[in-house]
Coordinates of C-alpha atoms in Angstrom, one line a residue:
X1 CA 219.8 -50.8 -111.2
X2 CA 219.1 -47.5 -109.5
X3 CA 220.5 -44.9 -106.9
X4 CA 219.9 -46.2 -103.0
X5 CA 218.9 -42.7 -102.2
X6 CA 219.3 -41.6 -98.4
X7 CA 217.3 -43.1 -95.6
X8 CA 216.0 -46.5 -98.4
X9 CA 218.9 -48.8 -96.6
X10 CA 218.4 -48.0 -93.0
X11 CA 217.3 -51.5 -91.0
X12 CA 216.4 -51.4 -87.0
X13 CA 220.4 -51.5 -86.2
X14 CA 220.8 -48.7 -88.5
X15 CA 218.6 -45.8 -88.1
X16 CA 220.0 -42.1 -87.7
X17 CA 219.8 -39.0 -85.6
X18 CA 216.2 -38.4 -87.6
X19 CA 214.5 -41.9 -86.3
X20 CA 215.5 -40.3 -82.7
X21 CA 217.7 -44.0 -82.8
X22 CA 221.3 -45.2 -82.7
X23 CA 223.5 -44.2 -85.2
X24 CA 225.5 -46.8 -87.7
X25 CA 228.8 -48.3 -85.9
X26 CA 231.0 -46.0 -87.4
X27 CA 229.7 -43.1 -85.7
X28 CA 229.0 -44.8 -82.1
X29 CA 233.1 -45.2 -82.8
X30 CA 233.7 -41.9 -82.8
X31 CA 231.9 -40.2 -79.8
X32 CA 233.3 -37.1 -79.1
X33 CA 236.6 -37.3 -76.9
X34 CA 239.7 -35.5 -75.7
X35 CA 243.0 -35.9 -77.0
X36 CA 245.2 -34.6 -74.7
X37 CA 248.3 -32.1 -76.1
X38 CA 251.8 -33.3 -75.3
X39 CA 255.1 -31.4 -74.2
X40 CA 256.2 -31.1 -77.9
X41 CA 252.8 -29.7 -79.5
X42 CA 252.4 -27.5 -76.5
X43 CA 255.9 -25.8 -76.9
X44 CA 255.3 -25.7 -80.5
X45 CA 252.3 -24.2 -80.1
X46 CA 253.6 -21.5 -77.6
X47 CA 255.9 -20.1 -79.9
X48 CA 253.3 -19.7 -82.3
X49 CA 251.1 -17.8 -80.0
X50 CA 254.7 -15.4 -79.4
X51 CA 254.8 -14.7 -83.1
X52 CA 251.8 -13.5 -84.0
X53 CA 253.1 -9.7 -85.0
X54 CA 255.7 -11.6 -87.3
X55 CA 253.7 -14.2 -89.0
X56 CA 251.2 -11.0 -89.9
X57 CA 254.0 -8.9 -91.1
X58 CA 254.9 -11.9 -93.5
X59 CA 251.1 -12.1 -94.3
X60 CA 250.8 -8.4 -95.2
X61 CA 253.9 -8.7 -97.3
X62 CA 253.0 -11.7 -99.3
X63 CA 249.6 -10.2 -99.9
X64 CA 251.0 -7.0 -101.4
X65 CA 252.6 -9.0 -104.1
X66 CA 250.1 -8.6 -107.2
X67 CA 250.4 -12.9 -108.1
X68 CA 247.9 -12.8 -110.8
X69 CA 248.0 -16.2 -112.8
X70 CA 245.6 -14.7 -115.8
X71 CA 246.6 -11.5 -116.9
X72 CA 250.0 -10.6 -118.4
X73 CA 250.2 -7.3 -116.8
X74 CA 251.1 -8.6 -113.2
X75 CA 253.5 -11.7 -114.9
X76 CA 256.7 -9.9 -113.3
X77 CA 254.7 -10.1 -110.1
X78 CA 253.9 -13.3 -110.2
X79 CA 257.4 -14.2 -110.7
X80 CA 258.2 -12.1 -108.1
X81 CA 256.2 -14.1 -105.4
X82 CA 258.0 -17.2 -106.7
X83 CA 261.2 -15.6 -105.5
X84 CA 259.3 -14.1 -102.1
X85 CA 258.7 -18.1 -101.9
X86 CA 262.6 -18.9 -102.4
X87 CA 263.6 -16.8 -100.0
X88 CA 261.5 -18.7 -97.6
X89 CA 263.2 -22.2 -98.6
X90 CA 266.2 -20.9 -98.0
X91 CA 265.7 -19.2 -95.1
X92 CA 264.0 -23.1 -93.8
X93 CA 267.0 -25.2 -95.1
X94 CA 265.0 -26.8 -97.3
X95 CA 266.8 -28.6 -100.7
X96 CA 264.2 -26.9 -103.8
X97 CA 264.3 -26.4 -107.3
X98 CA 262.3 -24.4 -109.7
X99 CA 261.2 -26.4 -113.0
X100 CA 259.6 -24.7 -116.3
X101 CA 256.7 -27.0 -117.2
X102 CA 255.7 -25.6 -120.7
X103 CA 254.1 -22.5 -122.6
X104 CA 251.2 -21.2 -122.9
X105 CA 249.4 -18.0 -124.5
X106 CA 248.0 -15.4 -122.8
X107 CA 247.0 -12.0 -123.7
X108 CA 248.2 -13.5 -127.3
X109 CA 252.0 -14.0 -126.2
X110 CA 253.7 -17.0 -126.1
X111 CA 254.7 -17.0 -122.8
X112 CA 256.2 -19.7 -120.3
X113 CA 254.4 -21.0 -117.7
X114 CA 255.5 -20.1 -114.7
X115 CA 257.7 -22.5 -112.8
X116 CA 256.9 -25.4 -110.2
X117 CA 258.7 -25.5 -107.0
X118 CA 259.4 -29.0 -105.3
X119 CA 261.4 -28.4 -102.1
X120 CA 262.0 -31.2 -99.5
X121 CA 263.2 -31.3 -95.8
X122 CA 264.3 -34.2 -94.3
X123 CA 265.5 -37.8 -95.6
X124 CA 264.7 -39.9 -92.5
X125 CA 264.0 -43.7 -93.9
X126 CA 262.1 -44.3 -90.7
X127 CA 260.5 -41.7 -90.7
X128 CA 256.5 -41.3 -92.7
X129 CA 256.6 -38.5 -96.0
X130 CA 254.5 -36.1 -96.4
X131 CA 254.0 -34.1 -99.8
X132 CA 252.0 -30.6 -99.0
X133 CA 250.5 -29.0 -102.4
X134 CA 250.4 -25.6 -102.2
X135 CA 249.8 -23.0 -104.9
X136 CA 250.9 -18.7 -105.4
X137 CA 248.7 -17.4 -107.4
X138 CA 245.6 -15.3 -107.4
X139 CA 242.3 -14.0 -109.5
X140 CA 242.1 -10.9 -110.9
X141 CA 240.3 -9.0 -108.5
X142 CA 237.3 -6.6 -109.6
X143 CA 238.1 -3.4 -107.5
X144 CA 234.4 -2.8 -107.5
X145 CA 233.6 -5.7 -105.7
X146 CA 236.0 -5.6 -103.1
X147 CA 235.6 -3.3 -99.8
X148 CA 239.4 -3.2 -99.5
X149 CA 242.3 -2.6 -101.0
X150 CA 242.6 -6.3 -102.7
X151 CA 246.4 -6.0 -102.5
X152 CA 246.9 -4.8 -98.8
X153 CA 246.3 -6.3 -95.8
X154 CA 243.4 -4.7 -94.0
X155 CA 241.6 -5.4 -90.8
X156 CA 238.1 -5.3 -89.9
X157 CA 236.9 -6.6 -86.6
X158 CA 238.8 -9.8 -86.6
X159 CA 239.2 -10.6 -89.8
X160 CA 242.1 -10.0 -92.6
X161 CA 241.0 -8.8 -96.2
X162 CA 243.3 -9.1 -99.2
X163 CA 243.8 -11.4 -102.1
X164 CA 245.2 -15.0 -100.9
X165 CA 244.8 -14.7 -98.1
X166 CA 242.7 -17.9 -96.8
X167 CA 244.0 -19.4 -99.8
X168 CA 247.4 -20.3 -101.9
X169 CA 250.2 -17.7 -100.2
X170 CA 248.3 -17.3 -97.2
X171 CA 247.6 -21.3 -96.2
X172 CA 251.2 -21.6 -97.7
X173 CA 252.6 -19.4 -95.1
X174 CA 250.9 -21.2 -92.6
X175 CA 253.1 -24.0 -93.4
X176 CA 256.4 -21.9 -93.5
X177 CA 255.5 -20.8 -90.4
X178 CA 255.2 -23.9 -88.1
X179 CA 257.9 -25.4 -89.5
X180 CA 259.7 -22.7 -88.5
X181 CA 258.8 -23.0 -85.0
X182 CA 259.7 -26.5 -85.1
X183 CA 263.4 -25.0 -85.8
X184 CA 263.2 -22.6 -83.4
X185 CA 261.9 -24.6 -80.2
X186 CA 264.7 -27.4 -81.5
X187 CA 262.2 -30.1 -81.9
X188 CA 262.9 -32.1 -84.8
X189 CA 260.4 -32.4 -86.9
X190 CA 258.0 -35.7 -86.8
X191 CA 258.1 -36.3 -90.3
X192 CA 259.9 -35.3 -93.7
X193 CA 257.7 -32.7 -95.2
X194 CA 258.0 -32.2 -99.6
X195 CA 256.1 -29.6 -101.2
X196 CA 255.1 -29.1 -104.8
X197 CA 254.1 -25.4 -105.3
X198 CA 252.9 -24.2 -108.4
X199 CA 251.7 -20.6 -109.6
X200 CA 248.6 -21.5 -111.8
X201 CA 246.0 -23.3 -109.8
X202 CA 243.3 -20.4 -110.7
X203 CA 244.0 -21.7 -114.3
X204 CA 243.0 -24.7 -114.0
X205 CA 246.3 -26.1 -112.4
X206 CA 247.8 -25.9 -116.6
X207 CA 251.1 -27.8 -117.5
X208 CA 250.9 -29.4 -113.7
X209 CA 249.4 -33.0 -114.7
X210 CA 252.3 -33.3 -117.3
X211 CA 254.9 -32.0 -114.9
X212 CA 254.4 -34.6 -111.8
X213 CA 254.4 -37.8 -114.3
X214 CA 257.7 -36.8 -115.4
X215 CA 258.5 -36.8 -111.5
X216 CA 256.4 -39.4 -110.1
X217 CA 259.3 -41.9 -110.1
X218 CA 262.1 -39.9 -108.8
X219 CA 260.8 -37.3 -106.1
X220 CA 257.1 -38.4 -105.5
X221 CA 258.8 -42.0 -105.4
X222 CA 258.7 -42.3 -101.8
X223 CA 256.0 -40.1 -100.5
X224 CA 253.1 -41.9 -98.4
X225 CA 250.5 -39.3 -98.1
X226 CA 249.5 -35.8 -99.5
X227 CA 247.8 -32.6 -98.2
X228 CA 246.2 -29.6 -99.1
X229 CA 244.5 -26.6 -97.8
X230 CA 242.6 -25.8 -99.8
X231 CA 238.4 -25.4 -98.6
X232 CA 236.5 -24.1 -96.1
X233 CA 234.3 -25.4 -93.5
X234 CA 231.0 -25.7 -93.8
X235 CA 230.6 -22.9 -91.1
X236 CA 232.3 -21.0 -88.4
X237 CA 233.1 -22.2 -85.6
X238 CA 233.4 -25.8 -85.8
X239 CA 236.2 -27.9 -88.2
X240 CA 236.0 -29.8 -91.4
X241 CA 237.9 -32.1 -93.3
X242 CA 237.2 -33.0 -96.8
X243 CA 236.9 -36.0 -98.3
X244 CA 235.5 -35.9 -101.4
X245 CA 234.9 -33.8 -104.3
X246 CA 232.1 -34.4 -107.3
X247 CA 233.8 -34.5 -111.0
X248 CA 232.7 -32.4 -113.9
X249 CA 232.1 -33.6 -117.4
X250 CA 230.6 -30.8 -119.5
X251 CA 229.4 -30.7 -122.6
X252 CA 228.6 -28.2 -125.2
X253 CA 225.6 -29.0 -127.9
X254 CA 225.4 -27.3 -131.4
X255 CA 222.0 -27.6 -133.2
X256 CA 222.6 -26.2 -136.8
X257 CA 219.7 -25.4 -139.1
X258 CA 218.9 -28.2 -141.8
X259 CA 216.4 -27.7 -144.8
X260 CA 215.0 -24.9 -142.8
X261 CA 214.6 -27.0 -140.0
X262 CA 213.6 -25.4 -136.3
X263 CA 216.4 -25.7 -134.1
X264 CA 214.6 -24.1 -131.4
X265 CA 212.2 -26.9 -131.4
X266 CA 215.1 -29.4 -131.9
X267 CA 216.7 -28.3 -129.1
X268 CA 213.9 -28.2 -126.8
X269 CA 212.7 -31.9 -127.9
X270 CA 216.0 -33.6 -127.4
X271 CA 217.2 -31.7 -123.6
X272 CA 213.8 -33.2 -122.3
X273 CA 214.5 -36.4 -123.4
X274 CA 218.0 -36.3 -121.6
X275 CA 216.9 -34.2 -118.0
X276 CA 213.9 -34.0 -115.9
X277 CA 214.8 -30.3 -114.3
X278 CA 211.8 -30.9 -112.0
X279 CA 212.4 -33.8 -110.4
X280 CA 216.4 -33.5 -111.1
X281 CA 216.6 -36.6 -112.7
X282 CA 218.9 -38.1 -115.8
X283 CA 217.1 -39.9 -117.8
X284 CA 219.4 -41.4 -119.6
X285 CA 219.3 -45.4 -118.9
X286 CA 221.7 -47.0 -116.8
X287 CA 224.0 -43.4 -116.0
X288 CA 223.8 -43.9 -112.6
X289 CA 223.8 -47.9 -112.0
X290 CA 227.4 -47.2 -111.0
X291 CA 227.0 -45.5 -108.1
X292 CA 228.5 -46.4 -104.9
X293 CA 225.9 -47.2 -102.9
X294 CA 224.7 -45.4 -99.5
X295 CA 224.8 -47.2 -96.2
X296 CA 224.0 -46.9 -92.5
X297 CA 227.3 -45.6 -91.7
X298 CA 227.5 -43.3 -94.2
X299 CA 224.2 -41.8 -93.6
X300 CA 226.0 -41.6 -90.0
X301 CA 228.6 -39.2 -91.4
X302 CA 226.4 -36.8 -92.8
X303 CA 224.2 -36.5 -89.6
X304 CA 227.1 -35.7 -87.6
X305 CA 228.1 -32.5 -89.9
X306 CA 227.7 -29.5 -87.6
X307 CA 226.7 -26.0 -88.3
X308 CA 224.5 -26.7 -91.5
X309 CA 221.3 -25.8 -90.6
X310 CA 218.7 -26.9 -92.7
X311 CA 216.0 -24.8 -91.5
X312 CA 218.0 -21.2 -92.7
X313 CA 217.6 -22.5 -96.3
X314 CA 214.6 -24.5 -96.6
X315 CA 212.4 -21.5 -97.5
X316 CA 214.4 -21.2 -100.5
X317 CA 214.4 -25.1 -101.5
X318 CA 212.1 -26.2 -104.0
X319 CA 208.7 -27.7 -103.3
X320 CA 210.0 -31.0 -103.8
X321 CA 212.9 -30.4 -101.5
X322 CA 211.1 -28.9 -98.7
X323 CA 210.4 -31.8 -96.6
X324 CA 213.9 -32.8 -97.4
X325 CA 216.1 -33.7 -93.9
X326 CA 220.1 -32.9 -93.9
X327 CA 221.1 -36.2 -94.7
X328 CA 219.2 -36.4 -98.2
X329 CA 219.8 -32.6 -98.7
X330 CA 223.9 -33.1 -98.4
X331 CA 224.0 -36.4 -100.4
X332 CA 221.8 -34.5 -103.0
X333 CA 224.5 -31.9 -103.0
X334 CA 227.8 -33.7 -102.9
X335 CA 227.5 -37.5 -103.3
X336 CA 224.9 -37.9 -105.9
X337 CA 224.8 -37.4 -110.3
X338 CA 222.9 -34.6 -111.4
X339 CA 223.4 -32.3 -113.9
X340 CA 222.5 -28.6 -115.2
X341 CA 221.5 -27.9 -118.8
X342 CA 222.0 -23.6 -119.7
X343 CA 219.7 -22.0 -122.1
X344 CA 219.9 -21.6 -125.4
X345 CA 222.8 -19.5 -126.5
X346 CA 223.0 -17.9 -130.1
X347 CA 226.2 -18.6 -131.7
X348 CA 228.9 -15.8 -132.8
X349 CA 228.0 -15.1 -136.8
X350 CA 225.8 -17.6 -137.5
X351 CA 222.1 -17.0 -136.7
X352 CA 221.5 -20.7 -138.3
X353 CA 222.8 -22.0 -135.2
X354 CA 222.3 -22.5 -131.1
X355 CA 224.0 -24.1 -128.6
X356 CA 223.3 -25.4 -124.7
X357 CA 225.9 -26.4 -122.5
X358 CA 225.3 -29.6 -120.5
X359 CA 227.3 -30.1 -117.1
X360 CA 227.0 -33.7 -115.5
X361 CA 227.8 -34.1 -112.5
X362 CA 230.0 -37.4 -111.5
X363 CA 230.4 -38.9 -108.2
X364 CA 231.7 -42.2 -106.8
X365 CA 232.5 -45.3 -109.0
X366 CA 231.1 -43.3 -112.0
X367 CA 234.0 -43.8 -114.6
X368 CA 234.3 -40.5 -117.0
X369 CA 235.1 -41.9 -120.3
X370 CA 231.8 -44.6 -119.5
X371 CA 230.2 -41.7 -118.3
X372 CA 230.9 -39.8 -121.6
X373 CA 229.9 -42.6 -123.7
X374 CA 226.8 -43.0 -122.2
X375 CA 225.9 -39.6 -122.9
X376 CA 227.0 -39.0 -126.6
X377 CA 225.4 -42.5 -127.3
X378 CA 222.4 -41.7 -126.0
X379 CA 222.3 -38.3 -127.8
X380 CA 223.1 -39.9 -131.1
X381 CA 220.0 -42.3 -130.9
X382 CA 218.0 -40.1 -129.5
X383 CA 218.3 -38.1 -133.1
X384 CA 217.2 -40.7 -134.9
X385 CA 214.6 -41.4 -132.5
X386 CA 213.2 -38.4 -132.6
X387 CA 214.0 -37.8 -136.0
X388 CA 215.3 -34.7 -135.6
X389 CA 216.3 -32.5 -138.9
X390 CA 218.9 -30.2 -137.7
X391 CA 222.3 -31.0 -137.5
X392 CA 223.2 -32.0 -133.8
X393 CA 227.3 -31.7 -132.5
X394 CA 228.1 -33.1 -129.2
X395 CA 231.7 -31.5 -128.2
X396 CA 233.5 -32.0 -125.4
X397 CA 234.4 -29.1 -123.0
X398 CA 236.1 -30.2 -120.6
X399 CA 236.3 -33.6 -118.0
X400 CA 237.6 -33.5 -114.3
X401 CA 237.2 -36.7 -112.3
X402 CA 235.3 -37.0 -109.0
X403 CA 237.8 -37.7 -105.5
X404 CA 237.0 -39.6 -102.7
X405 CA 238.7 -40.9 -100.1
X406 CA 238.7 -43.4 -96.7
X407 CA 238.0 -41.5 -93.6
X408 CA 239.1 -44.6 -91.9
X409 CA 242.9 -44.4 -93.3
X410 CA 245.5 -43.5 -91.2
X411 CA 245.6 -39.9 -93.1
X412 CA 242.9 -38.7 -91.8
X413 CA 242.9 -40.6 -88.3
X414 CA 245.4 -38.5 -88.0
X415 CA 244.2 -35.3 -89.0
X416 CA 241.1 -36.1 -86.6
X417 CA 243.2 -36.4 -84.1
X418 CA 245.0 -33.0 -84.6
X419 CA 241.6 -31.4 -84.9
X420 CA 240.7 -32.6 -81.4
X421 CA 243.7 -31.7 -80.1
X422 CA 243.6 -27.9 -81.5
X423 CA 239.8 -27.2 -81.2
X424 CA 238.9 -30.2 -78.8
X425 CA 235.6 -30.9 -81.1
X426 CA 235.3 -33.8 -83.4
X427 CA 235.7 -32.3 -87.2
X428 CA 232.9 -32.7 -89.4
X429 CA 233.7 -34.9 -92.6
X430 CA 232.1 -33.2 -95.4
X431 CA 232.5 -33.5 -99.3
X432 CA 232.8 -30.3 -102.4
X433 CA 229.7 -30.0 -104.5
X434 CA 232.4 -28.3 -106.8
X435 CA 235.5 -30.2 -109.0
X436 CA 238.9 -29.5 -107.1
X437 CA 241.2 -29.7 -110.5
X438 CA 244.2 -29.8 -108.4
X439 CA 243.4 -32.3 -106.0
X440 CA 241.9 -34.2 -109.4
X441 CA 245.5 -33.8 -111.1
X442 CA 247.4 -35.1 -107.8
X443 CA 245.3 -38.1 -107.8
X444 CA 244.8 -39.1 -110.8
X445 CA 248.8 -39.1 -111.5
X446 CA 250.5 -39.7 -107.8
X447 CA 247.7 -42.4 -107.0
X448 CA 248.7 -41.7 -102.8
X449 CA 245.7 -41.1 -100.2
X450 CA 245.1 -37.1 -100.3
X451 CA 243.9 -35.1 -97.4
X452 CA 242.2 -31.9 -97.5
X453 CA 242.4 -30.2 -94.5
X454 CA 241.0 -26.5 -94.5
X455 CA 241.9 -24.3 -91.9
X456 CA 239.5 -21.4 -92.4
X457 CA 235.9 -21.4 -91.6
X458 CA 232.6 -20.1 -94.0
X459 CA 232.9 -16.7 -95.2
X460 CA 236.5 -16.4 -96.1
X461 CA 235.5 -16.2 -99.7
X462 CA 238.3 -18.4 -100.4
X463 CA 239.7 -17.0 -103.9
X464 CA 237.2 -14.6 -104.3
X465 CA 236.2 -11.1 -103.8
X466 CA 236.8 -9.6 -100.1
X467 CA 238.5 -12.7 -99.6
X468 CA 239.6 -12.8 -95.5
X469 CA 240.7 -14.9 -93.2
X470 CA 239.7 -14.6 -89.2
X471 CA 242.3 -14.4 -86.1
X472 CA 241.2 -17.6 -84.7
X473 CA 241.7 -19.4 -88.8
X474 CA 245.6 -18.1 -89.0
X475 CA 246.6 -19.0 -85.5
X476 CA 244.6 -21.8 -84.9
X477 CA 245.3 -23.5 -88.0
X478 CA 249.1 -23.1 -87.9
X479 CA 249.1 -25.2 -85.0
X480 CA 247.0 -27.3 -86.5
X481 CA 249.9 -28.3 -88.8
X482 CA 251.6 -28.8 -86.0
X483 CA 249.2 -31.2 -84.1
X484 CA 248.6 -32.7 -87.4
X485 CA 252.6 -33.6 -88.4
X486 CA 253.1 -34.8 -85.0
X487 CA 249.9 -37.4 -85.1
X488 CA 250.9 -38.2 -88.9
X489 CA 253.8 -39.6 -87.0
X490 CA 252.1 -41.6 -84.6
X491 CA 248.9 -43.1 -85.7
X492 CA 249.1 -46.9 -86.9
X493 CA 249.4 -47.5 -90.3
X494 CA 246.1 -49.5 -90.3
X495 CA 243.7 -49.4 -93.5
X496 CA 240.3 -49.9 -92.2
X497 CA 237.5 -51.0 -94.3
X498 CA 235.9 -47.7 -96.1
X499 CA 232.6 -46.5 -94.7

């Protein structure tokens, strides 16, 4: 059983935009409209607009705290941004408590990790729960890549540079801040809001998964949705949401030298018989017969992402890819397996020895531990096949799970909504080509429908050097919290069949 790849399941009912035809039903559902923005959102929304010198005050504050997660220099400061973050859940009346979730070493100390927050506001039975993620902490900027100051807030044009910024403390603050205009305009707020705030999501989210299991009962107990902010748009000017990210099993691969054996040669022999790199295929039977298979509707989706022009990067596709349309170029990209294989990589003291490192790519209905004894099966026989002398180790480096959810579930209807409503376009529902550990670690242990809704378009450099975020991205997406709380509210509580 193989991959339906794009465009292979299209009948005459279901061509897309590149047949010059109709698209699928789901799209045809979802012509572009107006959602018109009520008495509440509009006063809400007006006393965002009359605090834009305070919200970036607090945004120059919180980026002057030096929240590195990685380096033990700039602990005190990290721990000094969780206070910054008290402060702020007192100053919104909302019930929190900091919990220690382990140790860890870093910069060879024994160290704690630092604390998880979970705050809540409100304990309305009737009314929907919302848990935001959220997350303090920054890289280690490399001065020499940035063009500012990475610790203070500096304008250029219409953009803001400094560390967090479209990310953890920045997106955070967004959240503070409508909230707070709720409070101040006396509207109550739609929903009861939770948040679970760590300070370690640039390494790799460590001690969280353990943390929320211990919870999951007690103050996750009665959550019906989560959201995050983390992401960007796939360009400028017009909003995203994503829905899916790929997962990440990776590999590394140790041939050792045997009765003077090659293990160049080895090497060489056994990665072709695992990957075409040409044709990017796995060639390892049956790996992708679990693959959620593509139809009309789906194909729909992906025609209807705006801003990704195909023609900007097809000089710099490979032959095989340059006839390529968007559809088949995004599914290649986000919603189906692939993988990378490094070159060979001489091992510390031991010139006997080499080692590759295989990443696989995972996507829909692909289950990791099948997945992962596919692959180590396959490599097994494959040395016996080939009758390979050197020694051959298959290690596992590290596994995070693809995410996908239903754009159809009255999450996201609602966050559609809101994105009308703010921007008055239709978002774009787009997927990561990149794990999301996080959003991986909330799934896999809360098991509620997440939504990712990023509020900052391309080019923030979310999390990374001369990371920004624009005028229009702060304001804008603030009171799209807003519009989105208040529609989280509203929208039925109807699960419609998954594209």
């Amino acid at each position: 059983m193989s991959v339906i790849f794009p465009h292979i399941f299209r009948t005459e009912h279901s061509e897309t935009h590149t047949t010059n035809a109709e698209y699928g039903d789901f799209f045809v559902s979802r012509q572009r409209g107006k959602i018109s923005v009520g008495p509440v959102l509009a006063t809400v929304m007006k006393c965002v607009d009359s605090h834009v010198k305070n919200y970036l005050k607090d945004l120059k504050e919180a980026v002057s705290i030096k929240s590195v997660s990685g380096d033990m220099k700039y602990r005190n400061d990290l721990i000094s941004m969780i206070k910054w973050t008290e402060k702020w859940m007192k100053r919104l009346e909302f019930k929190y408590e900091c919990f220690y979730v382990g140790t860890h070493t870093l910069s060879g100390q024994k160290v704690k990790i630092p604390p998880v927050i979970l705050a809540s506001y409100g304990h309305d039975s009737k009314k929907r729960t919302v848990c935001v993620y959220g997350y303090l902490d920054v890289k280690l900027p490399n001065p020499e890549e940035w063009k500012t100051d990475p610790f203070t807030l500096t304008q250029v044009d219409k953009r803001f540079y400094g560390a967090g910024t479209s990310s953890g403390k920045g997106i955070l603050l967004c959240w503070f801040h409508i909230i707070e205009a709720f409070k101040k305009t006396h509207t109550p707020l739609p929903v009861n809001i939770k948040f679970v705030i760590e300070s370690m999501n640039n390494q790799n989210s460590m001690g969280l998964q353990e943390f929320l299991q211990t919870k999951k009962l007690d103050f996750f107990s009665n959550i019906n949705c989560i959201v995050s902010c983390d992401g960007e748009w796939i360009g400028e000017k017009y909003p995203c949401i994503i829905y899916g990210t790929v997962g990440h099993l990776v590999f590394d691969i140790y041939a050792e030298q045997k009765d003077a054996s090659d293990i160049k040669s080895d090497m060489k022999t056994l990665m072709e018989k695992i990957f075409d790199p040409v044709n990017e295929r796995i060639l390892i039977p049956t790996f992708n017969d679990f693959v959620k298979q593509i139809t009309p509707d789906e194909e729909g989706v992906y025609e209807a992402i705006q801003e990704f022009d195909i023609e900007k990067i097809r000089p710099s596709l490979p032959a095989n890819k340059q006839k390529w349309d968007k559809v088949k170029l995004l599914m290649h990209f986000w919603r189906l397996p692939n993988m990378h294989i490094s070159e060979d990589m001489e091992c510390e003291n031991s010139k006997q020895m080499l080692k590759r490192q295989v990443i696989i790519k995972l996507v829909q209905r692909q289950v990791m531990d099948k997945a992962q004894a596919l692959f180590t099966s396959f490599v097994e026989n494959q040395i016996s096949e080939l009758g390979i002398k050197s020694t051959i180790t298959c290690k596992v480096v590290s596994a995070i799970r693809h995410w996908a959810e239903n754009i159809r579930s009255w999450n996201y209807e609602a966050a559609r909504r809101a994105t009308i409503q703010t921007y008055k376009e239709e978002p774009s529902f787009i997927r990561e080509d990149r794990p999301m550990t996080s959003i991986s670690t909330l799934d896999g242990t809360l098991e509620k429908n997440i939504l990712v809704l990023p509020l900052v378009g391309n080019g923030s450099n979310t999390g990374e050097a001369n990371e920004n975020i624009s005028y229009r991205n702060y304001f804008e997406g603030t009171k799209l919290l807003a519009a989105y709380l208040i529609q989280l509210a509203e929208v039925e509580d109807i699960e419609k069949p998954n594209i």
